[in-house]
mmCIF file of C-alpha atoms and ligand atoms in Angstrom:
data_model
loop_
_atom_site.group_PDB
_atom_site.id
_atom_site.type_symbol
_atom_site.label_atom_id
_atom_site.label_comp_id
_atom_site.label_asym_id
_atom_site.label_seq_id
_atom_site.Cartn_x
_atom_site.Cartn_y
_atom_site.Cartn_z
ATOM 1 C CA MET A 25 -10.871 0.309 -67.463
ATOM 2 C CA ALA A 26 -9.112 0.884 -64.157
ATOM 3 C CA ARG A 27 -11.520 1.189 -61.251
ATOM 4 C CA VAL A 28 -11.359 4.764 -59.994
ATOM 5 C CA LYS A 29 -11.503 6.230 -56.535
ATOM 6 C CA LEU A 30 -15.193 7.034 -56.358
ATOM 7 C CA LYS A 31 -14.937 7.221 -52.589
ATOM 8 C CA ARG A 32 -13.232 10.632 -52.640
ATOM 9 C CA PHE A 33 -15.964 13.140 -51.931
ATOM 10 C CA ARG A 34 -16.823 15.806 -49.394
ATOM 11 C CA VAL A 35 -19.532 15.118 -46.857
ATOM 12 C CA LYS A 36 -20.939 17.034 -43.903
ATOM 13 C CA GLU A 37 -20.946 15.086 -40.655
ATOM 14 C CA PRO A 38 -24.597 14.450 -39.722
ATOM 15 C CA SER A 39 -25.904 15.918 -36.472
ATOM 16 C CA ALA A 40 -25.832 13.776 -33.327
ATOM 17 C CA GLN A 41 -29.639 13.454 -33.550
ATOM 18 C CA ALA A 42 -29.524 12.292 -37.164
ATOM 19 C CA LYS A 43 -26.842 9.712 -36.311
ATOM 20 C CA ALA A 44 -28.844 8.480 -33.331
ATOM 21 C CA ARG A 45 -31.936 8.166 -35.527
ATOM 22 C CA TYR A 46 -30.451 6.586 -38.644
ATOM 23 C CA MET A 47 -27.120 4.995 -37.800
ATOM 24 C CA ARG A 48 -25.879 1.894 -36.021
ATOM 25 C CA SER A 49 -22.177 1.146 -35.874
ATOM 26 C CA TYR A 50 -20.514 -2.132 -34.890
ATOM 27 C CA SER A 51 -16.842 -2.927 -34.532
ATOM 28 C CA GLY A 52 -15.443 -6.082 -36.096
ATOM 29 C CA ARG A 53 -14.253 -7.058 -32.632
ATOM 30 C CA ASP A 54 -17.736 -6.905 -31.065
ATOM 31 C CA LEU A 55 -19.304 -8.674 -34.030
ATOM 32 C CA HIS A 56 -16.731 -11.434 -33.760
ATOM 33 C CA PHE A 57 -16.471 -11.913 -29.994
ATOM 34 C CA ARG A 58 -19.875 -10.942 -28.582
ATOM 35 C CA PRO A 59 -22.573 -10.911 -31.273
ATOM 36 C CA ALA A 60 -25.120 -12.346 -28.813
ATOM 37 C CA GLU A 61 -24.784 -9.194 -26.662
ATOM 38 C CA LEU A 62 -25.657 -6.878 -29.566
ATOM 39 C CA PRO A 63 -29.262 -5.997 -30.493
ATOM 40 C CA PRO A 64 -30.650 -7.997 -33.410
ATOM 41 C CA ILE A 65 -31.222 -6.348 -36.785
ATOM 42 C CA THR A 66 -34.963 -6.696 -37.284
ATOM 43 C CA SER A 67 -37.869 -4.429 -38.226
ATOM 44 C CA GLU A 68 -39.170 -4.737 -34.673
ATOM 45 C CA GLU A 69 -35.866 -3.735 -33.053
ATOM 46 C CA LEU A 70 -34.883 -0.933 -35.438
ATOM 47 C CA PHE A 71 -38.265 0.504 -36.378
ATOM 48 C CA GLY A 72 -40.639 -0.737 -33.687
ATOM 49 C CA VAL A 73 -42.943 -2.358 -36.254
ATOM 50 C CA SER A 74 -43.483 -5.761 -37.763
ATOM 51 C CA ALA A 75 -42.920 -5.143 -41.489
ATOM 52 C CA PRO A 76 -40.962 -6.710 -44.376
ATOM 53 C CA LEU A 77 -37.232 -6.105 -43.961
ATOM 54 C CA VAL A 78 -35.101 -5.256 -47.030
ATOM 55 C CA LEU A 79 -31.283 -5.342 -46.808
ATOM 56 C CA ASP A 80 -28.754 -3.575 -49.049
ATOM 57 C CA LEU A 81 -25.260 -5.048 -48.659
ATOM 58 C CA GLY A 82 -22.676 -2.384 -49.564
ATOM 59 C CA CYS A 83 -25.251 0.424 -49.800
ATOM 60 C CA GLY A 84 -22.661 3.110 -50.551
ATOM 61 C CA ARG A 85 -24.165 6.587 -50.249
ATOM 62 C CA GLY A 86 -27.686 5.245 -49.777
ATOM 63 C CA GLU A 87 -29.296 6.598 -52.948
ATOM 64 C CA PHE A 88 -30.978 3.355 -53.934
ATOM 65 C CA LEU A 89 -32.195 2.580 -50.425
ATOM 66 C CA THR A 90 -33.509 6.073 -49.660
ATOM 67 C CA ARG A 91 -35.428 6.049 -52.933
ATOM 68 C CA GLN A 92 -36.845 2.618 -52.114
ATOM 69 C CA ALA A 93 -37.816 3.863 -48.630
ATOM 70 C CA GLN A 94 -39.715 6.754 -50.228
ATOM 71 C CA GLN A 95 -41.452 4.511 -52.753
ATOM 72 C CA ARG A 96 -42.329 1.714 -50.297
ATOM 73 C CA PRO A 97 -43.345 3.404 -47.027
ATOM 74 C CA SER A 98 -44.704 0.219 -45.452
ATOM 75 C CA ASP A 99 -41.415 -1.697 -45.760
ATOM 76 C CA CYS A 100 -38.280 -1.305 -43.615
ATOM 77 C CA PHE A 101 -34.829 -0.839 -45.193
ATOM 78 C CA VAL A 102 -31.377 -1.435 -43.743
ATOM 79 C CA GLY A 103 -28.182 -0.579 -45.620
ATOM 80 C CA PHE A 104 -24.740 -1.837 -44.628
ATOM 81 C CA ASP A 105 -21.441 -0.227 -45.547
ATOM 82 C CA TRP A 106 -18.098 -0.068 -43.804
ATOM 83 C CA HIS A 107 -17.087 3.280 -45.350
ATOM 84 C CA ARG A 108 -17.899 6.002 -42.810
ATOM 85 C CA LYS A 109 -18.202 8.889 -45.274
ATOM 86 C CA SER A 110 -20.637 6.895 -47.412
ATOM 87 C CA ILE A 111 -22.762 6.137 -44.343
ATOM 88 C CA TRP A 112 -22.730 9.821 -43.328
ATOM 89 C CA ASP A 113 -23.813 10.832 -46.823
ATOM 90 C CA ALA A 114 -26.567 8.190 -46.730
ATOM 91 C CA ILE A 115 -27.807 9.587 -43.382
ATOM 92 C CA ASN A 116 -27.871 13.154 -44.753
ATOM 93 C CA ARG A 117 -29.812 11.917 -47.786
ATOM 94 C CA ALA A 118 -32.380 10.015 -45.696
ATOM 95 C CA GLU A 119 -32.820 12.991 -43.354
ATOM 96 C CA ALA A 120 -33.282 15.409 -46.279
ATOM 97 C CA ALA A 121 -35.870 13.018 -47.762
ATOM 98 C CA GLY A 122 -37.646 12.879 -44.386
ATOM 99 C CA VAL A 123 -37.939 9.074 -44.422
ATOM 100 C CA ASP A 124 -38.123 7.116 -41.187
ATOM 101 C CA ASN A 125 -38.180 3.577 -42.608
ATOM 102 C CA VAL A 126 -34.452 3.328 -43.344
ATOM 103 C CA ARG A 127 -31.372 2.729 -41.163
ATOM 104 C CA PHE A 128 -27.679 2.460 -42.013
ATOM 105 C CA VAL A 129 -25.251 0.086 -40.329
ATOM 106 C CA GLN A 130 -21.556 0.924 -40.436
ATOM 107 C CA ALA A 131 -19.868 -2.480 -40.374
ATOM 108 C CA ASP A 132 -18.486 -5.271 -42.507
ATOM 109 C CA PHE A 133 -21.754 -6.810 -43.680
ATOM 110 C CA ARG A 134 -20.196 -10.265 -43.857
ATOM 111 C CA GLN A 135 -19.939 -10.087 -40.055
ATOM 112 C CA ALA A 136 -22.996 -7.906 -39.319
ATOM 113 C CA LEU A 137 -25.341 -10.363 -41.038
ATOM 114 C CA ARG A 138 -24.983 -12.572 -37.972
ATOM 115 C CA LEU A 139 -27.167 -10.009 -36.116
ATOM 116 C CA VAL A 140 -30.024 -10.723 -38.522
ATOM 117 C CA PRO A 141 -32.157 -13.658 -37.337
ATOM 118 C CA GLU A 142 -32.905 -16.623 -39.593
ATOM 119 C CA ASN A 143 -35.595 -15.929 -42.254
ATOM 120 C CA ALA A 144 -35.908 -12.270 -41.111
ATOM 121 C CA ALA A 145 -35.282 -10.545 -44.472
ATOM 122 C CA ALA A 146 -37.835 -10.401 -47.276
ATOM 123 C CA GLU A 147 -35.301 -9.162 -49.845
ATOM 124 C CA VAL A 148 -31.526 -8.731 -50.096
ATOM 125 C CA HIS A 149 -29.730 -6.489 -52.604
ATOM 126 C CA MET A 150 -26.043 -6.480 -53.477
ATOM 127 C CA LEU A 151 -25.490 -3.738 -56.051
ATOM 128 C CA PHE A 152 -22.107 -3.185 -57.661
ATOM 129 C CA PRO A 153 -19.908 -4.893 -55.066
ATOM 130 C CA PRO A 154 -16.157 -4.562 -55.635
ATOM 131 C CA PRO A 155 -15.525 -7.377 -58.148
ATOM 132 C CA ILE A 156 -12.693 -9.218 -56.447
ATOM 133 C CA LEU A 157 -11.284 -11.720 -58.928
ATOM 134 C CA LYS A 158 -7.721 -12.294 -57.719
ATOM 135 C CA ARG A 159 -7.180 -15.124 -55.263
ATOM 136 C CA SER A 160 -4.613 -12.966 -53.460
ATOM 137 C CA LYS A 161 -7.370 -10.427 -52.648
ATOM 138 C CA ARG A 162 -10.069 -12.929 -51.709
ATOM 139 C CA LYS A 163 -10.264 -11.692 -48.097
ATOM 140 C CA GLN A 164 -11.895 -8.524 -49.491
ATOM 141 C CA ASP A 165 -14.433 -10.427 -51.587
ATOM 142 C CA PRO A 166 -17.934 -9.348 -50.502
ATOM 143 C CA LEU A 167 -19.559 -12.524 -51.807
ATOM 144 C CA THR A 168 -17.599 -15.428 -50.405
ATOM 145 C CA GLU A 169 -19.174 -18.864 -49.936
ATOM 146 C CA ARG A 170 -19.559 -18.089 -46.254
ATOM 147 C CA ALA A 171 -21.267 -14.730 -46.966
ATOM 148 C CA LEU A 172 -23.599 -16.518 -49.395
ATOM 149 C CA ARG A 173 -24.588 -19.035 -46.708
ATOM 150 C CA GLU A 174 -25.248 -16.181 -44.240
ATOM 151 C CA LEU A 175 -27.308 -14.359 -46.836
ATOM 152 C CA HIS A 176 -29.313 -17.532 -47.452
ATOM 153 C CA ARG A 177 -29.854 -18.011 -43.711
ATOM 154 C CA VAL A 178 -31.274 -14.495 -43.156
ATOM 155 C CA LEU A 179 -33.521 -14.536 -46.228
ATOM 156 C CA ALA A 180 -37.089 -15.762 -45.754
ATOM 157 C CA VAL A 181 -38.220 -18.772 -47.819
ATOM 158 C CA GLY A 182 -39.415 -17.379 -51.152
ATOM 159 C CA GLY A 183 -37.383 -14.175 -50.599
ATOM 160 C CA LEU A 184 -35.302 -12.670 -53.396
ATOM 161 C CA PHE A 185 -31.588 -11.949 -53.633
ATOM 162 C CA HIS A 186 -30.787 -9.281 -56.251
ATOM 163 C CA PHE A 187 -27.160 -9.495 -57.390
ATOM 164 C CA VAL A 188 -25.973 -6.753 -59.756
ATOM 165 C CA THR A 189 -22.497 -5.983 -61.095
ATOM 166 C CA ASP A 190 -20.715 -4.178 -63.906
ATOM 167 C CA SER A 191 -18.092 -6.965 -64.104
ATOM 168 C CA GLU A 192 -19.031 -9.879 -66.341
ATOM 169 C CA PRO A 193 -16.203 -12.148 -65.069
ATOM 170 C CA TYR A 194 -17.287 -11.516 -61.456
ATOM 171 C CA PHE A 195 -20.911 -12.159 -62.412
ATOM 172 C CA ARG A 196 -20.012 -15.492 -64.060
ATOM 173 C CA LEU A 197 -17.772 -16.526 -61.170
ATOM 174 C CA LYS A 198 -20.434 -15.804 -58.553
ATOM 175 C CA LEU A 199 -23.318 -17.338 -60.514
ATOM 176 C CA ALA A 200 -21.247 -20.520 -60.832
ATOM 177 C CA MET A 201 -20.588 -20.490 -57.068
ATOM 178 C CA ILE A 202 -24.294 -19.906 -56.347
ATOM 179 C CA ALA A 203 -25.342 -22.716 -58.716
ATOM 180 C CA GLN A 204 -22.890 -25.081 -57.054
ATOM 181 C CA SER A 205 -24.168 -24.175 -53.586
ATOM 182 C CA ASP A 206 -27.672 -25.350 -54.513
ATOM 183 C CA LEU A 207 -29.054 -22.721 -52.108
ATOM 184 C CA PHE A 208 -30.988 -20.568 -54.597
ATOM 185 C CA GLU A 209 -33.118 -20.882 -57.708
ATOM 186 C CA LEU A 210 -32.319 -18.502 -60.557
ATOM 187 C CA GLU A 211 -35.460 -16.464 -61.310
ATOM 188 C CA THR A 212 -34.067 -14.113 -63.953
ATOM 189 C CA GLU A 213 -30.753 -13.169 -65.514
ATOM 190 C CA ALA A 214 -30.418 -9.928 -67.498
ATOM 191 C CA HIS A 215 -27.646 -7.967 -69.203
ATOM 192 C CA GLY A 216 -27.991 -4.430 -70.475
ATOM 193 C CA PHE A 217 -28.431 -0.763 -69.762
ATOM 194 C CA GLU A 218 -30.938 -0.008 -67.023
ATOM 195 C CA GLY A 219 -30.660 3.781 -66.936
ATOM 196 C CA GLY A 220 -28.376 4.198 -63.919
ATOM 197 C CA GLN A 221 -30.428 3.365 -60.840
ATOM 198 C CA THR A 222 -27.434 3.729 -58.515
ATOM 199 C CA ARG A 223 -24.416 6.031 -58.524
ATOM 200 C CA PHE A 224 -22.120 3.219 -59.667
ATOM 201 C CA GLN A 225 -24.497 2.063 -62.344
ATOM 202 C CA ARG A 226 -24.666 5.602 -63.750
ATOM 203 C CA PHE A 227 -20.875 5.771 -63.652
ATOM 204 C CA TRP A 228 -20.275 2.542 -65.584
ATOM 205 C CA GLU A 229 -23.122 3.009 -68.027
ATOM 206 C CA GLN A 230 -21.676 6.343 -69.193
ATOM 207 C CA PHE A 231 -18.696 4.290 -70.460
ATOM 208 C CA ASN A 232 -21.040 1.876 -72.251
ATOM 209 C CA ILE A 233 -20.431 -0.858 -69.675
ATOM 210 C CA PRO A 234 -23.650 -2.856 -69.221
ATOM 211 C CA THR A 235 -25.141 -4.116 -65.991
ATOM 212 C CA HIS A 236 -25.320 -7.849 -65.253
ATOM 213 C CA ARG A 237 -28.256 -8.735 -62.988
ATOM 214 C CA ALA A 238 -29.424 -11.975 -61.427
ATOM 215 C CA VAL A 239 -32.521 -12.379 -59.288
ATOM 216 C CA LEU A 240 -32.358 -15.508 -57.131
ATOM 217 C CA ARG A 241 -35.059 -17.028 -54.952
ATOM 218 C CA LYS A 242 -34.589 -18.965 -51.721
ATOM 219 C CA PRO A 243 -36.605 -22.147 -52.238
ATOM 220 C CA PRO A 244 -38.423 -24.058 -49.484
ATOM 221 C CA PRO A 245 -36.267 -26.676 -47.705
ATOM 222 C CA ARG A 246 -36.033 -29.855 -49.777
HETATM 223 C C1 SAM B 28 -18.861 0.036 -55.769
HETATM 224 S S1 SAM B 28 -19.698 0.551 -54.315
HETATM 225 C C2 SAM B 28 -21.424 0.390 -54.727
HETATM 226 C C3 SAM B 28 -22.319 1.224 -53.856
HETATM 227 C C4 SAM B 28 -23.814 1.145 -54.157
HETATM 228 N N1 SAM B 28 -24.314 -0.201 -53.951
HETATM 229 C C5 SAM B 28 -24.127 1.643 -55.550
HETATM 230 O O1 SAM B 28 -24.477 0.821 -56.409
HETATM 231 O O2 SAM B 28 -24.045 2.849 -55.782
HETATM 232 C C6 SAM B 28 -19.427 -0.840 -53.249
HETATM 233 C C7 SAM B 28 -19.708 -0.483 -51.795
HETATM 234 O O3 SAM B 28 -19.610 -1.669 -51.035
HETATM 235 C C8 SAM B 28 -18.949 -1.354 -49.809
HETATM 236 N N2 SAM B 28 -18.401 -2.635 -49.291
HETATM 237 C C9 SAM B 28 -17.622 -3.523 -49.956
HETATM 238 N N3 SAM B 28 -17.368 -4.613 -49.185
HETATM 239 C C10 SAM B 28 -18.025 -4.384 -48.012
HETATM 240 C C11 SAM B 28 -18.156 -5.148 -46.812
HETATM 241 N N4 SAM B 28 -17.587 -6.354 -46.668
HETATM 242 N N5 SAM B 28 -18.897 -4.630 -45.801
HETATM 243 C C12 SAM B 28 -19.485 -3.414 -45.935
HETATM 244 N N6 SAM B 28 -19.396 -2.651 -47.051
HETATM 245 C C13 SAM B 28 -18.681 -3.137 -48.079
HETATM 246 C C14 SAM B 28 -17.926 -0.307 -50.192
HETATM 247 O O4 SAM B 28 -17.530 0.490 -49.087
HETATM 248 C C15 SAM B 28 -18.708 0.509 -51.231
HETATM 249 O O5 SAM B 28 -19.417 1.592 -50.654
#
């Protein structure tokens, strides 16, 4: 099935106060040339508390993360997406839910991860990334070897990386890359219908396309 334009939707621009509360935005230029001058992405810096930090890479419209923030009030959640309308929608959703333990970063997460200190994240989620399979498009691949190494760096020892996709070839390709990297231990691998926990999952499951999920643990240094 051709991948459709799920990014076409109407969204109200959040108020200046809501943006100031929930949103951080970084240009590729700043992330590349002066990352050391930008504030770190930590629970302490963004929320003023010392609490487990959970990252969602490519959070889309923030449904998953806002729900998690409601269900786990003592954890801190940060979603990354480079699509401005999705970030705005995520901010509106978080504000309507009245949660204060979630923030959204508008940036390319492959670059923005360098603002997250080593071992700072308790959990990382990558849910339904665009499954880039063609070599000619590899610059758009969200899970390159370099991104995987960054993800491993920011994850605490024992922390979990949840990787979920509707594309079996992408799943196989990335699990092979992860196995070869020797950076993670595979905790679980599952294939099936999970009842649409995110917008994209609901979309693909209505066409009988199952979800492929891997949960990977960062082991202690060998
Ligand atoms: C198919 S959507 C999935 C959204 C959400 N995780 C869900 O399951 O509903 C993929 C999202 O990843 C974002 N994305 C892809 N590559 C990205 C990157 N390098 N940096 C930031 N966002 C990215 C896209 O803008 C899009 O919102």
